Tab-separated table of C-alpha atoms in Angstrom:
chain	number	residue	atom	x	y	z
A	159	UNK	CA	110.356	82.446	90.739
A	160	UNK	CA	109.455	86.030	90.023
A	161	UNK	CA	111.314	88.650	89.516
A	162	UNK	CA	111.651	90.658	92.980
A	163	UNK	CA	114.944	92.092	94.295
A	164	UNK	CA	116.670	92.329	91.037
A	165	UNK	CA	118.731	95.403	89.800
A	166	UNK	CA	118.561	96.291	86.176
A	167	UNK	CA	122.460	95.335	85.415
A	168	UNK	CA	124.936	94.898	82.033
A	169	UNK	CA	123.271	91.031	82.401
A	170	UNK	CA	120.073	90.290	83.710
A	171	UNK	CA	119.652	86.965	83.194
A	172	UNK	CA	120.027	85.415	86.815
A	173	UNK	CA	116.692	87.192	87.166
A	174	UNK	CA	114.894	88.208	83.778
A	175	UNK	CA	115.172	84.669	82.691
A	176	UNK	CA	114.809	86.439	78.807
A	177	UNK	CA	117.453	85.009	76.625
A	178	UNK	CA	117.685	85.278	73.277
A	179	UNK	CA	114.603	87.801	73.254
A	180	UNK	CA	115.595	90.988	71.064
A	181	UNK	CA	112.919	93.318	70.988
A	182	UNK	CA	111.328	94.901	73.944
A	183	UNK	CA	107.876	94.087	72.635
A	184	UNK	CA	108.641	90.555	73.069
A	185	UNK	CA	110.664	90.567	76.024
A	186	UNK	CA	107.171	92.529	77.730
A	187	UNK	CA	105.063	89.528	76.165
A	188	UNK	CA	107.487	86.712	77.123
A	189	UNK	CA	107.263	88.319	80.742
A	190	UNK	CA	103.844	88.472	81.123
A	191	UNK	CA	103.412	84.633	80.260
A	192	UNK	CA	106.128	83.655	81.980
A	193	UNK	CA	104.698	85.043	85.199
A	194	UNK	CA	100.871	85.295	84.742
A	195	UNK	CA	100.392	81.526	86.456
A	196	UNK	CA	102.985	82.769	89.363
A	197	UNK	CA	101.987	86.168	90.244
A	198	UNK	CA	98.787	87.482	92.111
A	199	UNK	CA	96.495	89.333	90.596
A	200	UNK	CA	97.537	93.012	90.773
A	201	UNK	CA	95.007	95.215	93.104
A	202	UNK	CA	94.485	98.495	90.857
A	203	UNK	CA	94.182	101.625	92.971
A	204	UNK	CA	91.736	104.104	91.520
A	205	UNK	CA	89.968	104.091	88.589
A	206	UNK	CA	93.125	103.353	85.869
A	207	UNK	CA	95.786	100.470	85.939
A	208	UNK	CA	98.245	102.871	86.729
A	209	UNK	CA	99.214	101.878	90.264
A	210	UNK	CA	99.865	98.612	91.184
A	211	UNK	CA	99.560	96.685	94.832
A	212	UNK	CA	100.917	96.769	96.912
A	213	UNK	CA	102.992	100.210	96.774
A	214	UNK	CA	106.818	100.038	97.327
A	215	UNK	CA	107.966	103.772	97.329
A	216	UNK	CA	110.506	106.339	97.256
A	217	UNK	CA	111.247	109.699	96.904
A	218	UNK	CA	114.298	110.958	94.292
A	219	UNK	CA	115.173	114.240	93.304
A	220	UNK	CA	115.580	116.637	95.984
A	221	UNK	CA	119.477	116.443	96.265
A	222	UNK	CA	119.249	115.539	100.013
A	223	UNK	CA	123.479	116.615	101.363
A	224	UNK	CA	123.505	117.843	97.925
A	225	UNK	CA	123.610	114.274	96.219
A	226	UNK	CA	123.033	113.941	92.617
A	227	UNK	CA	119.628	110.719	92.334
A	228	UNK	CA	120.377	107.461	91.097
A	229	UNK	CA	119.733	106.929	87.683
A	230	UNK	CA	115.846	105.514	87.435
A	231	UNK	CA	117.267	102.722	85.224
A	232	UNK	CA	119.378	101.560	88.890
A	233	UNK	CA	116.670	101.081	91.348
A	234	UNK	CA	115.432	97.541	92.311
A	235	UNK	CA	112.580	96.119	90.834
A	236	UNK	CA	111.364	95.576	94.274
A	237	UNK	CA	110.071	99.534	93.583
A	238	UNK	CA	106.825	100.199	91.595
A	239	UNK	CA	106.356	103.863	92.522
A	240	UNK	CA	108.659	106.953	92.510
A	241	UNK	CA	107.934	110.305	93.714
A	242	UNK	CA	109.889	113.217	91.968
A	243	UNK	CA	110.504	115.723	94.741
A	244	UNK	CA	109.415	118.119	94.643
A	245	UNK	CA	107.818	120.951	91.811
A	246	UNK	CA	107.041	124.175	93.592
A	247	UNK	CA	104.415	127.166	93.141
A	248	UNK	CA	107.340	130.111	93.796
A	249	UNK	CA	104.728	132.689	93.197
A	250	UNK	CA	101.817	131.182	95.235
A	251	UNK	CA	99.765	131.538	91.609
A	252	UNK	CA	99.698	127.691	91.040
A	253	UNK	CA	102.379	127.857	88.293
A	254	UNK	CA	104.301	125.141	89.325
A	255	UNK	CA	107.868	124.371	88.059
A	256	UNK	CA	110.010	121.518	87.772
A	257	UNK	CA	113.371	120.557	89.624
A	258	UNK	CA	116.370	120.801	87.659
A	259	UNK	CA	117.513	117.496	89.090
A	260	UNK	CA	115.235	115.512	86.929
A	261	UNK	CA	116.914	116.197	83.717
A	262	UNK	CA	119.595	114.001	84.760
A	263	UNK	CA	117.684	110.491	85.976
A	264	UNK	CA	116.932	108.908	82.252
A	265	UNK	CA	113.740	108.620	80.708
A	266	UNK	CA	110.554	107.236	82.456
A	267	UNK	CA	109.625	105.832	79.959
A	268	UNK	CA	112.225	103.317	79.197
A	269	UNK	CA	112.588	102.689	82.644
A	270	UNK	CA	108.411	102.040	82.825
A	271	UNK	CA	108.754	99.591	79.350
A	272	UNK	CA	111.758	97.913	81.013
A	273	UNK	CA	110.346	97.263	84.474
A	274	UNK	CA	107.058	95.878	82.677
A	275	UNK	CA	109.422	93.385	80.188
A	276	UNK	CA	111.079	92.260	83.663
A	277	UNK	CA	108.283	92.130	86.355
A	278	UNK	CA	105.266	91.791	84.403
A	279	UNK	CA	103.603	94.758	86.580
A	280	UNK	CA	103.934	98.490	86.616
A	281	UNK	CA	106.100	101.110	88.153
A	282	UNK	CA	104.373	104.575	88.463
A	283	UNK	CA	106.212	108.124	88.542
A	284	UNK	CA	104.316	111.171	90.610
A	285	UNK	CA	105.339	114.399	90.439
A	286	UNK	CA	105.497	115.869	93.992
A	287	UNK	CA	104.402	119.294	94.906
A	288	UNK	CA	105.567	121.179	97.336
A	289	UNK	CA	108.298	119.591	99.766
A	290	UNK	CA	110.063	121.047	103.485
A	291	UNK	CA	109.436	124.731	104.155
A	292	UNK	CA	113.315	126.082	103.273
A	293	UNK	CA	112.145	124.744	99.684
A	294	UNK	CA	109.449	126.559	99.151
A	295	UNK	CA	106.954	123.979	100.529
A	296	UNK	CA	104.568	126.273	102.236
A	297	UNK	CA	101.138	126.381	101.031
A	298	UNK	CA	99.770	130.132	99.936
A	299	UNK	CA	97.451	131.199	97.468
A	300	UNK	CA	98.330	135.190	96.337
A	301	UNK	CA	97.060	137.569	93.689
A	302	UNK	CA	94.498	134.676	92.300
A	303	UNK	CA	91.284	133.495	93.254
A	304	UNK	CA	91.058	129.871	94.904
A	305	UNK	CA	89.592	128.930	91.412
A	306	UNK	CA	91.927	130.335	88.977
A	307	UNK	CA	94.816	128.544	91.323
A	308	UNK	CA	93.062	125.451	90.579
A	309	UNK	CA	93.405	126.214	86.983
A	310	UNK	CA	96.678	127.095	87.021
A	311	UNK	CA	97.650	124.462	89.144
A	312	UNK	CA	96.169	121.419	86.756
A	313	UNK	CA	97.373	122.963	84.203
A	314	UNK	CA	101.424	123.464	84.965
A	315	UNK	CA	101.052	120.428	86.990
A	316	UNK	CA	99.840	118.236	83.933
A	317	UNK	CA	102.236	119.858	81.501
A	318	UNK	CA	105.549	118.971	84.001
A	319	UNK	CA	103.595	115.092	84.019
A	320	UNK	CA	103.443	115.380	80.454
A	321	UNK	CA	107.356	116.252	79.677
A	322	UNK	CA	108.741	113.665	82.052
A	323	UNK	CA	105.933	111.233	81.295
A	324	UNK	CA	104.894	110.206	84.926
A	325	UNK	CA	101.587	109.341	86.060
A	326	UNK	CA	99.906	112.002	88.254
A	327	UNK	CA	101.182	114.242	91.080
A	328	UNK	CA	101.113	114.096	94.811
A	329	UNK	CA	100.765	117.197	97.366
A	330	UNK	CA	102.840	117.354	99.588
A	331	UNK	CA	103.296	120.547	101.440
A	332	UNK	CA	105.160	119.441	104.471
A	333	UNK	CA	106.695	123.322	105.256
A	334	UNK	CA	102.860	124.623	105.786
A	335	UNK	CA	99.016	123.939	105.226
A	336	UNK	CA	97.618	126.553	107.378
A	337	UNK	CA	95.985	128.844	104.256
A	338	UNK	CA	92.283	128.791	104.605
A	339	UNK	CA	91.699	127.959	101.277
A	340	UNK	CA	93.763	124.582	101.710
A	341	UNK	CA	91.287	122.279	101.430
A	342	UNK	CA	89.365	123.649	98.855
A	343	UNK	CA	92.493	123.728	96.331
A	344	UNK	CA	93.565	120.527	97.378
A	345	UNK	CA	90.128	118.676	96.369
A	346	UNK	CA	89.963	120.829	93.472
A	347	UNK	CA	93.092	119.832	91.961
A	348	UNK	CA	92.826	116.308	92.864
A	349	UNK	CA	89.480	116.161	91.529
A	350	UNK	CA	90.683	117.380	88.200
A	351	UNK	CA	93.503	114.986	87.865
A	352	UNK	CA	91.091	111.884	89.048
A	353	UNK	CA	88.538	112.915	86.706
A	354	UNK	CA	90.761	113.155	83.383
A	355	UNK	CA	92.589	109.659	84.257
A	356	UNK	CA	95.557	110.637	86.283
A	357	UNK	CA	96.827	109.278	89.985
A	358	UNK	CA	96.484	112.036	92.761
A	359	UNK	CA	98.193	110.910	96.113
A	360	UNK	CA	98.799	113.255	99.036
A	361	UNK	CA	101.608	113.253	101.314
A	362	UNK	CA	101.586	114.413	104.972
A	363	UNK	CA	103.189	113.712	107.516
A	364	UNK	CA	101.827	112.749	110.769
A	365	UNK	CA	101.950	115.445	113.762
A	366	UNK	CA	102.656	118.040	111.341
A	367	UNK	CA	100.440	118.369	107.874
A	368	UNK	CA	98.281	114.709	108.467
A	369	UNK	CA	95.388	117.046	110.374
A	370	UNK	CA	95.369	119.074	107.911
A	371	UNK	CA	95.369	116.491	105.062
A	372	UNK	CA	92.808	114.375	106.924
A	373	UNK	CA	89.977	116.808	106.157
A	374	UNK	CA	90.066	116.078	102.167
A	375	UNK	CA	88.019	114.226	99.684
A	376	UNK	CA	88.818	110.616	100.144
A	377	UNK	CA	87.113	109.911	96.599
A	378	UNK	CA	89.806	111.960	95.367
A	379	UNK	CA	92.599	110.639	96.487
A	380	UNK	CA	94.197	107.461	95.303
A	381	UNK	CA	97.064	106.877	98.090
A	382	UNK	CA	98.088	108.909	100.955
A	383	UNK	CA	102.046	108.426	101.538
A	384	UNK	CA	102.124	109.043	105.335
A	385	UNK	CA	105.336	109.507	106.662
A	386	UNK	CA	106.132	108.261	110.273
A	387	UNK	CA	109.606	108.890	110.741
A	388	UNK	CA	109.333	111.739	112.904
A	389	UNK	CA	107.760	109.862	115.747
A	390	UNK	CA	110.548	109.155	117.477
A	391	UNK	CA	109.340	105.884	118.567
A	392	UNK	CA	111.979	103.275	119.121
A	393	UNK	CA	110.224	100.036	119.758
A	394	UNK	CA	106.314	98.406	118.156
A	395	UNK	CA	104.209	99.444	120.848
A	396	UNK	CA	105.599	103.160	120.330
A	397	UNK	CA	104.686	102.719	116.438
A	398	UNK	CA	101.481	101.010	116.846
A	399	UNK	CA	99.609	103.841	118.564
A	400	UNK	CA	101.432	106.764	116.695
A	401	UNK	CA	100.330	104.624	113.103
A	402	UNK	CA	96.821	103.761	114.352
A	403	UNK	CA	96.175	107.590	115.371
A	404	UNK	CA	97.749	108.498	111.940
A	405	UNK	CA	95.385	105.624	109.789
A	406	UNK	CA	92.405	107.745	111.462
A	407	UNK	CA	93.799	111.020	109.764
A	408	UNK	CA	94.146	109.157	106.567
A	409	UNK	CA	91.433	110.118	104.097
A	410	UNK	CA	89.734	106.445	103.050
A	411	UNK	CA	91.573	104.814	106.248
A	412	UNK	CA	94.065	101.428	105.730
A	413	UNK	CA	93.238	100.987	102.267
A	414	UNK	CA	94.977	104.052	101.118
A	415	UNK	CA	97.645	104.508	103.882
A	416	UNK	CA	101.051	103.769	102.659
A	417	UNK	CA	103.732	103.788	105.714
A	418	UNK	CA	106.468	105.959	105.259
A	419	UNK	CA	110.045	104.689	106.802
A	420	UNK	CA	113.461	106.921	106.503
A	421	UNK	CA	117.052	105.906	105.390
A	422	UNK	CA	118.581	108.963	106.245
A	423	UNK	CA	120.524	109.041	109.249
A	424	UNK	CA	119.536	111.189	111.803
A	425	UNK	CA	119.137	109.922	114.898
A	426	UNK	CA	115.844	110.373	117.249
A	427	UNK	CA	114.258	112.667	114.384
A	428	UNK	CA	114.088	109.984	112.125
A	429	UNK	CA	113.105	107.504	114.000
A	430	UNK	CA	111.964	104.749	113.794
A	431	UNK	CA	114.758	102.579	112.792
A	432	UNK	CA	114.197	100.380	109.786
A	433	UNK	CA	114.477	97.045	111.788
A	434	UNK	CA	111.765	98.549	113.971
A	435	UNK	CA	109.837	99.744	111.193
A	436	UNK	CA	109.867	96.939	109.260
A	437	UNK	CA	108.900	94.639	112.198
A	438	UNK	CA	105.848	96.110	112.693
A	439	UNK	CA	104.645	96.148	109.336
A	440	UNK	CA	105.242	92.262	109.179
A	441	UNK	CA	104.257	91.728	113.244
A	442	UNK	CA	100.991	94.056	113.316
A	443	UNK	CA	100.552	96.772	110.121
A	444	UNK	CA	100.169	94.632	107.131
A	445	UNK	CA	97.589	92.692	108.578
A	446	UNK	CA	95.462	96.068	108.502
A	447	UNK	CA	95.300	96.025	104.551
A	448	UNK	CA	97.441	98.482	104.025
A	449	UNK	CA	98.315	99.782	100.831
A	450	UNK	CA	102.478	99.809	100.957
A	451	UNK	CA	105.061	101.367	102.072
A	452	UNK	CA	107.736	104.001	101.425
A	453	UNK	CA	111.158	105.488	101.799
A	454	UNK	CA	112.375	108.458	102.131
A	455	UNK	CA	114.738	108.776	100.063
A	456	UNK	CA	116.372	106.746	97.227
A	457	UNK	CA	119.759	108.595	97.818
A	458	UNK	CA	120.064	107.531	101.327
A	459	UNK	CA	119.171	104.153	100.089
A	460	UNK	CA	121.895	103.532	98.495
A	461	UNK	CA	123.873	104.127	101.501
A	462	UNK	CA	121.909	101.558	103.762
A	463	UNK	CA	122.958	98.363	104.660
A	464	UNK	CA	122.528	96.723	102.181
A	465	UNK	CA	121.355	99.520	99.263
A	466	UNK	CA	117.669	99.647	99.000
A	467	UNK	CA	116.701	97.048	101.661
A	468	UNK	CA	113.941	98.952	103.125
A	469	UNK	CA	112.208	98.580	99.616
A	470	UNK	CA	113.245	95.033	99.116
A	471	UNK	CA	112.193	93.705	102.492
A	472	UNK	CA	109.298	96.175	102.733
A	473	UNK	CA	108.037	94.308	99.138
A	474	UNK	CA	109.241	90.555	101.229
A	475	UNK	CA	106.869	91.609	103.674
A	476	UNK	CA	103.880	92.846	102.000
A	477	UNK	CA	104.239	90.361	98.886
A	478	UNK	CA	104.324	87.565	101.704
A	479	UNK	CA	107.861	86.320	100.359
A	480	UNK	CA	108.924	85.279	103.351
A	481	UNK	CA	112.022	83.664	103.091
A	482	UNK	CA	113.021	87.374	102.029
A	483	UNK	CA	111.393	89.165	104.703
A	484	UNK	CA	113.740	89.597	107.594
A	485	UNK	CA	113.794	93.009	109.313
A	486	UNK	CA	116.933	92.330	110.894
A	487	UNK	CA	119.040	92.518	107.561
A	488	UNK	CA	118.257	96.194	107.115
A	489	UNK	CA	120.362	99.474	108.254
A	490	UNK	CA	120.771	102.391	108.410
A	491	UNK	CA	124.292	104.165	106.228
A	492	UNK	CA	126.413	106.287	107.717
């Protein structure tokens, strides 16, 4: 059986299945044999081998009720991409800087070599940009031209992927993307990261940014993380229109849309609920070729019912493991 739902513990051998291996080189060899004959063939996204299908996501970093993340070396293997939330531009220059939460989640890169050794697949880090409008999440350009904040952009952008070793960068500018010259920075800074072998993803949400979003350079863009927990839809018929208007905002359609659900409480504005959420996606929305799905956030997960089961049964649903796919086992924290 593969490795799915496991937590990286003291002991991992209920679900590594690597005794007696003592280096990670040969634990990341042993898995990949081990699993090869079991596992599908992983769908690459892009042009690298960076991103692996189909997406289970979360968001970590932005000290949501001012909690401190999870350590990256504590999240379930059932997750193969993490969003750092969220670098901002304070000056509206494209100098973006990093949040001083990340210093304290481990390194990336064990935590990439260690999910490989256990899964036999890849986990992938973005660095988000932007965030909510009180964060400084607003989209501007000031004092530089459209191309200089390009430059500046790739540039600050690439050195923050290069210190904490993730993967690419997402945009997601949820407080604002009314500047006229949103579009053309977007595509130009996506463009740049595509073209020198790095993941770009965007991240709007729908009835707020996704317009906005919708008018960018699908080439561009490897995954758009849509999130759909502001629709207040309680029941599948509610969440079937709202997603199938928000798939035709989705630069490259299905393919690229991953479906955003919420752990944090908060009643009608984060709806919908995860049992409702997840029963579409296994009733209507993976049928659709999606690419994934997504929480928001990992610190909220680990107050759901059980800890991360919108990522573990999202991953049932979408990996077709269906004796682990059951909607119904996953709530909402206090």
């Amino acid at each position: 059986r593969k490795v799915r739902f496991g937590r990286p513990a003291k002991s991992m051998t209920l679900r590594a299945h690597f005794v007696g291996v003592v280096t990670l080189v040969v634990t990341a060899l042993t898995a990949t044999l081990l699993f090869a004959a079991a596992r599908p063939a992983v769908d690459l996204v892009g042009t690298s081998d960076l991103v692996s299908r189909p997406v289970v996501g979360t968001y970590l970093g932005a000290l949501p009720g001012g909690r401190a993340p999870p350590l990256l070396s504590t999240l379930p293997y059932s997750i193969n991409m993490v969003m750092l939330c969220f670098a901002k531009d304070n000056n509206g220059d494209g100098i973006f800087t990093a949040f001083s939460s990340w210093t304290s989640i481990g390194s990336i890169a064990a935590d990439r070599a260690n999910f490989l050794a256990n899964t036999g697949t890849t986990r992938t880090y973005l660095i988000s940009l932007g965030g909510a409008a009180a964060y400084g999440g607003i989209f501007r350009i000031k004092g530089v031209s459209v191309d200089k904040w390009i430059s500046n952009a790739y540039d600050s952008t690439t050195a923050i992927i290069s210190q904490f070793g993730a993967q690419g960068a997402e945009m997601q500018f949820e407080g604002g993307t009314g500047d006229s010259n949103f579009k053309a920075a977007m595509d130009g800074l996506l463009l740049k990261l595509k073209t020198n072998g790095f993941v770009g993803a965007i991240g709007p949400f729908y009835g707020g940014t996704s317009a906005d979003y919708s008018h960018l350079n699908a080439a561009n863009i490897d995954i758009v993380n849509m999130q759909m927990y502001a629709t207040n839809c309680g029941d599948e018929r509610c969440l079937a229109t709202q997603t199938s208007q928000a798939i035709a905002q989705t630069p490259g359609g299905a393919s690229k849309f991953v479906f955003g659900l919420c752990s944090a409480p908060g009643g009608a504005s984060r709806r919908p609920s995860p049992m409702v959420g997840l029963t579409y996606l296994k009733n209507s929305l993976m049928a659709q070729g999606v690419a994934g799905m997504f929480s928001w956030d990992a610190e909220d997960d680990l107050t759901s019912n059980p800890p991360y089961c919108l990522e573990d049964v999202g991953g049932a649903i979408l990996n077709k493991w269906a004796a682990d796919a059951d909607p119904s086992s996953c709530h909402l924290g206090a």
